Amino acid sequence: MKQTSSGQLTVTAEQRQQVMLERYVTNRGTANAADDEVRFRVVYSRNLTP
């Protein structure tokens, strides 16, 4: 990305990626499921050729 003199951001290049994520829940120790926190962790990542 590049920022112009007026402050606008423009895309100067693009990159494709392949990512596998793991989703897990952190229990806060309460009986209310709405208090739990959902997190994501990158398991695998690689750049794809255009």
Short mmCIF file of C-alpha atoms in Angstrom, two decimals:
data_model
loop_
_atom_site.label_atom_id
_atom_site.label_comp_id
_atom_site.label_asym_id
_atom_site.label_seq_id
_atom_site.Cartn_x
_atom_site.Cartn_y
_atom_site.Cartn_z
CA MET A 1 0.00 0.00 0.00
CA LYS A 2 1.04 3.53 -0.63
CA GLN A 3 -0.26 6.74 0.92
CA THR A 4 -0.81 9.72 -1.35
CA SER A 5 -0.09 13.31 -0.33
CA SER A 6 -3.82 13.79 0.40
CA GLY A 7 -3.72 10.87 2.84
CA GLN A 8 -5.59 8.37 0.66
CA LEU A 9 -4.30 4.78 0.61
CA THR A 10 -3.84 3.03 -2.73
CA VAL A 11 -3.01 -0.60 -3.42
CA THR A 12 0.26 -0.94 -5.34
CA ALA A 13 0.54 -4.74 -5.27
CA GLU A 14 -1.51 -7.80 -4.42
CA GLN A 15 -0.51 -11.11 -2.90
CA ARG A 16 -2.53 -14.31 -2.67
CA GLN A 17 -2.17 -16.55 0.36
CA GLN A 18 -3.50 -19.88 1.51
CA VAL A 19 -4.09 -20.15 5.26
CA MET A 20 -5.46 -22.84 7.55
CA LEU A 21 -6.83 -21.59 10.88
CA GLU A 22 -7.66 -23.40 14.09
CA ARG A 23 -10.62 -22.06 16.08
CA TYR A 24 -10.68 -22.57 19.83
CA VAL A 25 -12.78 -21.32 22.74
CA THR A 26 -11.31 -19.94 25.97
CA ASN A 27 -13.62 -20.60 28.90
CA ARG A 28 -13.68 -17.78 31.44
CA GLY A 29 -14.84 -20.09 34.25
CA THR A 30 -18.43 -18.89 34.32
CA ALA A 31 -21.64 -20.78 33.62
CA ASN A 32 -22.62 -18.24 30.97
CA ALA A 33 -21.44 -19.37 27.50
CA ALA A 34 -21.60 -15.76 26.26
CA ASP A 35 -18.61 -14.99 28.50
CA ASP A 36 -16.40 -17.41 26.55
CA GLU A 37 -13.88 -16.00 24.10
CA VAL A 38 -13.37 -17.39 20.59
CA ARG A 39 -9.80 -17.21 19.27
CA PHE A 40 -8.06 -18.23 16.06
CA ARG A 41 -4.54 -19.58 15.52
CA VAL A 42 -2.68 -19.95 12.22
CA VAL A 43 -1.83 -23.61 11.65
CA TYR A 44 -0.45 -23.35 8.11
CA SER A 45 0.27 -20.45 5.79
CA ARG A 46 1.88 -20.13 2.36
CA ASN A 47 2.08 -17.60 -0.46
CA LEU A 48 0.46 -18.61 -3.75
CA THR A 49 2.02 -17.81 -7.10
CA PRO A 50 -0.06 -15.47 -9.23
#
